[in-house]
Short mmCIF file of C-alpha atoms in Angstrom, two decimals:
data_model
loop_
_atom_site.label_atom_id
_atom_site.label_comp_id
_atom_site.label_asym_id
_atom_site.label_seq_id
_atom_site.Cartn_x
_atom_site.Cartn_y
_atom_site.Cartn_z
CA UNK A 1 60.82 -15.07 -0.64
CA UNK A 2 63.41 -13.32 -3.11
CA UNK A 3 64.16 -14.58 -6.32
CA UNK A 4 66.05 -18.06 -7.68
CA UNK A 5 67.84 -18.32 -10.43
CA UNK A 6 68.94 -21.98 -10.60
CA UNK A 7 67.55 -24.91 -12.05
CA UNK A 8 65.89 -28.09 -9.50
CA UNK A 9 63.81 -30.82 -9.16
CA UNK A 10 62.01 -30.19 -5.80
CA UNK A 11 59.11 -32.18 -5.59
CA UNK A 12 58.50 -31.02 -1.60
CA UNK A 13 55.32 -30.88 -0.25
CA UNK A 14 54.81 -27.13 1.54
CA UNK A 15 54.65 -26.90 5.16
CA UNK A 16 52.25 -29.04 7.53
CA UNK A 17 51.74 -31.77 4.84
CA UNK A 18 50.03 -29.57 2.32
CA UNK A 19 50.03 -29.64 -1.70
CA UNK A 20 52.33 -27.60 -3.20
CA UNK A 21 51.46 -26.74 -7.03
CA UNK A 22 54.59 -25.18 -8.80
CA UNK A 23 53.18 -23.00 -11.45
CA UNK A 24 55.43 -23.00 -14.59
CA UNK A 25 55.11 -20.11 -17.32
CA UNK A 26 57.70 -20.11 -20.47
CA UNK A 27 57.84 -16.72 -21.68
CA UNK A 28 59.73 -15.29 -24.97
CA UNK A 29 59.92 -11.04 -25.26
CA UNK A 30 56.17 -10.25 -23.42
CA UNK A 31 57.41 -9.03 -20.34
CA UNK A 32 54.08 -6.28 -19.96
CA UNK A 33 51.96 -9.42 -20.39
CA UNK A 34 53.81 -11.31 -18.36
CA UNK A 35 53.51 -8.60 -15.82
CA UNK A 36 50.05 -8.50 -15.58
CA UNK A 37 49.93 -12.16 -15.22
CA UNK A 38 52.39 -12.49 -12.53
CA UNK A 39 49.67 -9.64 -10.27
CA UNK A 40 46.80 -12.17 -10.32
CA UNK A 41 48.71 -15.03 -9.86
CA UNK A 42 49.98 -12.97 -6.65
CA UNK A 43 46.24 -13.15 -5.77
CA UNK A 44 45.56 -16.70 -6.16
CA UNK A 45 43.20 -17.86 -3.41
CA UNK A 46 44.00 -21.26 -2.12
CA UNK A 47 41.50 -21.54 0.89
CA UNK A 48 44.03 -23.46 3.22
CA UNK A 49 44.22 -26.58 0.90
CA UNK A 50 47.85 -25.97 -0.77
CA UNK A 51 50.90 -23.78 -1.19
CA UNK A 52 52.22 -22.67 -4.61
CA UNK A 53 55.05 -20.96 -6.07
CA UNK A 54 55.84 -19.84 -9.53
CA UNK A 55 58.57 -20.67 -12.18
CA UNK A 56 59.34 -18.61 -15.03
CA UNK A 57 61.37 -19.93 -17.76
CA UNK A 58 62.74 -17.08 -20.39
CA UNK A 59 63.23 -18.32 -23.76
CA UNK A 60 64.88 -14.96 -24.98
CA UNK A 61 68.69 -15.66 -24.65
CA UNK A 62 68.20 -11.63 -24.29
CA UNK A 63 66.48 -11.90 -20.43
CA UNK A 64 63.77 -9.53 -21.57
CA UNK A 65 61.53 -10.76 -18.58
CA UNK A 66 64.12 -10.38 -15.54
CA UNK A 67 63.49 -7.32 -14.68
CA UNK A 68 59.81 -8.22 -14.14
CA UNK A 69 60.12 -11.58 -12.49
CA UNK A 70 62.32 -10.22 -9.80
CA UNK A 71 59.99 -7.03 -9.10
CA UNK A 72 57.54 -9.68 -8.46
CA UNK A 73 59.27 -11.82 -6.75
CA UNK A 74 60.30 -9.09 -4.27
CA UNK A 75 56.61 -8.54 -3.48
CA UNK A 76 55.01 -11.83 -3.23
CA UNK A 77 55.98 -14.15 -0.17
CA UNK A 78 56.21 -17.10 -2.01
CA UNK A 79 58.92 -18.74 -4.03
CA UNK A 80 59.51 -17.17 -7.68
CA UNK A 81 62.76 -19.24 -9.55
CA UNK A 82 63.98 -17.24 -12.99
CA UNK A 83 65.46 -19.42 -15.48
CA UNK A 84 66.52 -18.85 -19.01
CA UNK A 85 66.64 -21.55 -21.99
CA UNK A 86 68.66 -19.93 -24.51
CA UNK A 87 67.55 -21.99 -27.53
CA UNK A 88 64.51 -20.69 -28.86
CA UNK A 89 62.29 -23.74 -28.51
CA UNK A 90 58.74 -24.26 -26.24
CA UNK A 91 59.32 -27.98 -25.75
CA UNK A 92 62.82 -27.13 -24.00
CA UNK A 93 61.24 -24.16 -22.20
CA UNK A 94 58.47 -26.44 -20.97
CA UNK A 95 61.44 -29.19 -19.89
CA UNK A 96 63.29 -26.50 -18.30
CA UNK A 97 60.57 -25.38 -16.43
CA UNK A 98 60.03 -28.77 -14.89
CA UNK A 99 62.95 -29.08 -13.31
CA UNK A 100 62.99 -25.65 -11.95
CA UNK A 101 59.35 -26.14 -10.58
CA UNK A 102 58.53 -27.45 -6.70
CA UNK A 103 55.50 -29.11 -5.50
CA UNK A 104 54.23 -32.42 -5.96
CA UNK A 105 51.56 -30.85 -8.25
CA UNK A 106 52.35 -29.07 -11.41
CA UNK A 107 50.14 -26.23 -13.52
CA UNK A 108 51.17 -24.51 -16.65
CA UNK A 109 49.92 -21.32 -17.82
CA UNK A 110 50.91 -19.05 -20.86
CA UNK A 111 52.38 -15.85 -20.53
CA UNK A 112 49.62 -14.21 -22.43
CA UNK A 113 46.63 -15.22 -20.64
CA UNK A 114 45.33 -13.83 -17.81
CA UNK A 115 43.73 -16.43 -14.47
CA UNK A 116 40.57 -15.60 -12.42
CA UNK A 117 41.73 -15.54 -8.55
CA UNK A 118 40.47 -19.30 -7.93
CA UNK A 119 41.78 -20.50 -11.23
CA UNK A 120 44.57 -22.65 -9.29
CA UNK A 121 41.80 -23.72 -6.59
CA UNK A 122 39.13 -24.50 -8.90
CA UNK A 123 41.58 -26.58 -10.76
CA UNK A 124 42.51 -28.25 -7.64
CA UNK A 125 39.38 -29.13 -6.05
CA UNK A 126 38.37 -30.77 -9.67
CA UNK A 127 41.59 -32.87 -9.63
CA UNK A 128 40.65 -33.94 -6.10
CA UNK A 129 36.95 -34.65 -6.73
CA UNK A 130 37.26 -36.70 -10.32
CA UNK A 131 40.27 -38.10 -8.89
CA UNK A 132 42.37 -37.60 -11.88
CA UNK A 133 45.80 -37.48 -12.93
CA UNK A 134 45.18 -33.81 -14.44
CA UNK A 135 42.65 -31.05 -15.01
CA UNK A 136 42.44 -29.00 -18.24
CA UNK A 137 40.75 -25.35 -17.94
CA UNK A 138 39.40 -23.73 -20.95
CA UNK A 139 41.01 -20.53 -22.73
CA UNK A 140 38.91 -18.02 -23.61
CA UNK A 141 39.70 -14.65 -26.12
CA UNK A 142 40.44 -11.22 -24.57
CA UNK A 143 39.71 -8.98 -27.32
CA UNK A 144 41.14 -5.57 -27.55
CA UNK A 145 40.06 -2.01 -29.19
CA UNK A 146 42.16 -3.10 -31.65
CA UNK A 147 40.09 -6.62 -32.90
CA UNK A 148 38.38 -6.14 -36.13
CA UNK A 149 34.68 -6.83 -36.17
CA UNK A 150 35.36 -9.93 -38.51
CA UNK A 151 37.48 -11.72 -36.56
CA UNK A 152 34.99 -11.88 -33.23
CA UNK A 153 32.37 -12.84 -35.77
CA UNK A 154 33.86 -15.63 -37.03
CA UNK A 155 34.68 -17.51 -34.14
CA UNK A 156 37.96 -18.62 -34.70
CA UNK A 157 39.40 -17.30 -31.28
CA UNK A 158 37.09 -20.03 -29.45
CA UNK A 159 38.21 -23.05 -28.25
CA UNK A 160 36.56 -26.06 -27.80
CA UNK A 161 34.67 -26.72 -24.42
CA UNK A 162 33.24 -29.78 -22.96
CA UNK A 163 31.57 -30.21 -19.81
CA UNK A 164 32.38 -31.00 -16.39
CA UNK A 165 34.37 -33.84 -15.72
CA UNK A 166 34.34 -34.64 -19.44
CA UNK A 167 37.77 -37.29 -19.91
CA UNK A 168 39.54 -36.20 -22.48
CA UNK A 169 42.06 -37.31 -25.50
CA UNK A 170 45.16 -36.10 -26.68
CA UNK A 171 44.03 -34.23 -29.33
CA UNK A 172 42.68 -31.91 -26.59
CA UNK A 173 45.32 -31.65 -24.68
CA UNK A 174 47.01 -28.14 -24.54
CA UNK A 175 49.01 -26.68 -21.82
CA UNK A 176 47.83 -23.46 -21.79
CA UNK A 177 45.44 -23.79 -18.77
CA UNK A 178 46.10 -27.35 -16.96
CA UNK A 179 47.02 -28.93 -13.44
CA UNK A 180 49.10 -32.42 -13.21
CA UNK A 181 49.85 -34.47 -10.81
CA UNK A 182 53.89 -34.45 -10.51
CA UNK A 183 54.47 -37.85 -10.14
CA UNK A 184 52.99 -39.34 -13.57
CA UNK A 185 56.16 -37.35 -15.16
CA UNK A 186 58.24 -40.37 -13.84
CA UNK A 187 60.38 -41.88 -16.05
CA UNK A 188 60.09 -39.01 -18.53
CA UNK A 189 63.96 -37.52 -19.34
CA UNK A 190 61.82 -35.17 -21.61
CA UNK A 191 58.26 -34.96 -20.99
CA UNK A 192 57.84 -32.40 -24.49
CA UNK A 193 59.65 -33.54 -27.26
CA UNK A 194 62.26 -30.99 -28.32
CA UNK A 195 61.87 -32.07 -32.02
CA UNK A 196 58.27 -30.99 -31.80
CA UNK A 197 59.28 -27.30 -30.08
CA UNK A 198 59.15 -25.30 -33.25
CA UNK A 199 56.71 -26.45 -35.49
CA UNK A 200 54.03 -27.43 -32.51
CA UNK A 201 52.03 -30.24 -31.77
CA UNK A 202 54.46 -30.93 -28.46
CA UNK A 203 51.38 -30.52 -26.21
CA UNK A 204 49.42 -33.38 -27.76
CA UNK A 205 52.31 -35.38 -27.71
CA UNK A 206 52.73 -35.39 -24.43
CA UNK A 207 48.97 -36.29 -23.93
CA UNK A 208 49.19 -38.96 -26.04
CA UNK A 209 52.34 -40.37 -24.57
CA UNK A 210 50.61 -40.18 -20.84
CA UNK A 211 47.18 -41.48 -21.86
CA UNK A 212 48.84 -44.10 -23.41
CA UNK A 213 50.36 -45.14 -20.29
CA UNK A 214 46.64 -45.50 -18.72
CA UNK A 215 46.72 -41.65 -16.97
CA UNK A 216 43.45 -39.95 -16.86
CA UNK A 217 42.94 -36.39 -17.83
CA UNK A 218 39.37 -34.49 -17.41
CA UNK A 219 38.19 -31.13 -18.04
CA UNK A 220 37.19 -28.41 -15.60
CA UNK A 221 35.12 -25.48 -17.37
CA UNK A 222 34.91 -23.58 -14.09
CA UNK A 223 38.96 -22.63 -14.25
CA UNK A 224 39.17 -20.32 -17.06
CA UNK A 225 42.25 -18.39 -18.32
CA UNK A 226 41.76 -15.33 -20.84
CA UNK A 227 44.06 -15.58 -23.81
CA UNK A 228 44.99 -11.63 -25.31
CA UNK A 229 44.47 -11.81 -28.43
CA UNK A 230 47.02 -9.11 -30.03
CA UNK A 231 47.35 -7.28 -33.03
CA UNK A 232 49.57 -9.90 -35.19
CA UNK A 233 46.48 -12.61 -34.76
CA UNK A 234 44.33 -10.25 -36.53
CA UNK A 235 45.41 -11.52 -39.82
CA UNK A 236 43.18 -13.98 -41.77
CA UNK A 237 46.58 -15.03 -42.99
CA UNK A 238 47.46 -16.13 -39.94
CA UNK A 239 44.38 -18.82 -39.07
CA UNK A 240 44.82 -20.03 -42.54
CA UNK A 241 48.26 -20.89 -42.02
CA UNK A 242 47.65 -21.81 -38.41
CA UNK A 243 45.07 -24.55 -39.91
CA UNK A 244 47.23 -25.49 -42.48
CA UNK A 245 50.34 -26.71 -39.99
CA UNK A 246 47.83 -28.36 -37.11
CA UNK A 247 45.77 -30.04 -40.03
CA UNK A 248 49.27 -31.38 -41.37
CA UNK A 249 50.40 -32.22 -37.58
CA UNK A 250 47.13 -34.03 -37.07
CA UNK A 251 47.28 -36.05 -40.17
CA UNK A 252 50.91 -37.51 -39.79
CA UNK A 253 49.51 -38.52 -36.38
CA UNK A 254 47.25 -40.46 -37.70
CA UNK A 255 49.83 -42.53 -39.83
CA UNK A 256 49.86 -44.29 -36.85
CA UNK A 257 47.11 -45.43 -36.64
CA UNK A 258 46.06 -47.35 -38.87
CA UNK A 259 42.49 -47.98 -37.73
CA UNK A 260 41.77 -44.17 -37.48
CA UNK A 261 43.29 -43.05 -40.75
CA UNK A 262 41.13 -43.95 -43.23
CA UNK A 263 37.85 -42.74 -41.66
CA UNK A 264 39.59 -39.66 -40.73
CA UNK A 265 40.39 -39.12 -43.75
CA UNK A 266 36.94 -39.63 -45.44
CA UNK A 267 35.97 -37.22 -42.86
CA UNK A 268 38.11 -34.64 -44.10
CA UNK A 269 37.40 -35.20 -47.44
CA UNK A 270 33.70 -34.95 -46.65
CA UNK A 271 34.12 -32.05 -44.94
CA UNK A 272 36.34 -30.03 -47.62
CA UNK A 273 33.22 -30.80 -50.15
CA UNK A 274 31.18 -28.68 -47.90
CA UNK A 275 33.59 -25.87 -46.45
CA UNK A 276 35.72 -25.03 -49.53
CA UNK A 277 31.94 -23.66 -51.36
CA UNK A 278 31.42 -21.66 -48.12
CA UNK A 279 34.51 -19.98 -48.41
CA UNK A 280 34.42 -19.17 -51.72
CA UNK A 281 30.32 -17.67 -50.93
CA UNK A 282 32.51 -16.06 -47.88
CA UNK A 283 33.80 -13.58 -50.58
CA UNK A 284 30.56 -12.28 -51.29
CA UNK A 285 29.31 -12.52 -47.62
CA UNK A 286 31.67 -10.76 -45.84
CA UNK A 287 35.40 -11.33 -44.29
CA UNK A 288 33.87 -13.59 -41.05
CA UNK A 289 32.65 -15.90 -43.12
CA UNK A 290 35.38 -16.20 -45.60
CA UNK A 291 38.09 -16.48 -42.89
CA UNK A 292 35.86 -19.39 -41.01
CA UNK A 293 35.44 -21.74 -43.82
CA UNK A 294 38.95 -20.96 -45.51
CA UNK A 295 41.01 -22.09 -42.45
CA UNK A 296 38.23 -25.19 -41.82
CA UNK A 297 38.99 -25.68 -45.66
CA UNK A 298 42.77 -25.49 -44.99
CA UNK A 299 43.19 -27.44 -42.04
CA UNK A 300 40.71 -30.37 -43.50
CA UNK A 301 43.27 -30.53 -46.86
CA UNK A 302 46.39 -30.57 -45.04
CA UNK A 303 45.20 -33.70 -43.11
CA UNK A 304 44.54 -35.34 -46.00
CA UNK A 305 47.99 -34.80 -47.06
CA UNK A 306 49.27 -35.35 -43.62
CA UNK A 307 47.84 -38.42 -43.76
CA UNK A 308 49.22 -39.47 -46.74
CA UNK A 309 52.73 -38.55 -45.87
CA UNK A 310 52.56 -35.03 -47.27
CA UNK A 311 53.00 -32.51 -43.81
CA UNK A 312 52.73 -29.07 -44.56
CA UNK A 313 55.46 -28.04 -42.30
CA UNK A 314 56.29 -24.36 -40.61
CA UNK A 315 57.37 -23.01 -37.34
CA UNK A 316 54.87 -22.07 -34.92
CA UNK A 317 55.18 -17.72 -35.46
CA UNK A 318 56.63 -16.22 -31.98
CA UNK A 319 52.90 -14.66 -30.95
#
């Protein structure tokens, strides 16, 4: 199909009347992991119920991932576009890859995690049979030789699951392993907030903007994605100050809400009571247990003072 640099809204369905799911993939200086997700999304099955092409956005003004795209792109018979957003920022990455993408569905995927060969069709055939406006896929760890014992032990690489069909709210809406319908982005000039690009919490603010407007999102625990889990993650300074800027992000969402804040923040309170003991009995019972209950203990304390008007504000580090 050859490779396409420019940026368009094509909203087309393929040929004969099928879906077409555009799959967009922001990327920033991981062009070996990129690689090795571009070869199984080569190898997406899509049993005669849709078409798909893919749409990489490079957020490295440097076009670290070109050379990769267009080797795939060159062996893959379906449209590939290559597009680079040269401000370093995920919410204009995602907005650029939007209007790059075709199809009247849309999935995203991160360029660090790795699909089955029926992720895209499982997704599918769960949008179709719950008859929703978007499926949501779980992302699962891929540990390397490198992982420390500790870090597998405590957990903190595992997301939350629900089951089948399970509707969902914003707070668990990520990106990194969903399906949308194209046409409930109408209206939206910018879907992700560009404001919200660097320090994070774009993805739920998107959810909450399209929940809000009645959409329905469920969850599909049959499409997994495998998330690499490299060598910079396995730093217990890391989760703690991971916790620390989604607790704050969570709390100064719930400034606006009136109704939720208070019990919320009881909650928290609550909870710090019981975690901040465990992870001070972590240092005696080994570094699993200390890094578990010192980023609970962080991200329960910085919604407290998000809450209050007090946001513990960072960017979101590059890995």
């Amino acid at each position: 199909a050859g490779l396409q640099r420019e940026d368009r809204t094509a909203p087309q369905l393929g040929n004969g009347g099928l879906d077409h799911i555009g799959v967009c993939i922001p990327t920033y200086k991981r062009p070996e992991l990129l690689k090795e997700l571009l070869s199984m999304l080569g190898r997406q099955k899509c049993a005669g119920l849709f078409r798909y092409s893919v749409h990489v956005v490079d957020n490295d003004d440097a076009r670290s991932a070109e050379a990769v795209v267009a080797e795939f792109a060159r062996l893959v018979p379906f449209p590939v576009t290559y597009a680079v957003e040269p401000v370093q920022n995920i919410s204009l990455a995602r907005n650029r890859a939007l209007r790059c993408a075709q199809g009247n569905f849309l999935a995203f995927i991160d360029d660090d995690e790795i699909p089955t060969e029926e992720w895209l069709l499982t997704l599918y055939q769960a949008c179709r049979a719950y008859d929703a406006d978007g499926v949501l896929g779980h992302v699962r760890p891929l540990f390397g030789a490198h992982t420390p014992s500790w870090l597998i032990k405590s957990r903190l690489c595992e997301r939350p699951s629900f089951p089948n069909g399970t509707v969902l709210t914003h707070e668990a809406g990520r990106t990194g392993n969903v399906l949308l319908r194209r046409d409930i982005l109408n209206g939206l000039e910018t879907p992700f907030r560009p404001e919200k690009g660097r320090t994070g919490g774009e993805d739920m603010d998107f959810f909450r903007s399209l929940i809000a407007r009645g959409y329905v999102f469920v969850w599909c625990d049959d499409a997994p994605v495998y998330e690499h889990i490299g060598p910079a993650r396995c730093r217990k300074r890391y989760y703690i100050e991971r916790a620390l800027r989604i607790g704050g992000l969570a709390g100064k969402m719930l400034r606006d809400s009136p109704r939720g804040r208070w019990p919320t923040t009881l909650k928290s309170l609550c909870a710090v009571s019981v975690q901040l003991p465990l992870a001070i009995l972590g240092l005696f019972w080994g570094d699993h247990f200390f890094a578990r209950y010192s980023a609970k203990t962080a991200y329960h304390l910085a919604r407290i003072c998000g809450g209050l008007g007090f946001v513990h504000s960072s960017d979101k580090p590059d890995q």
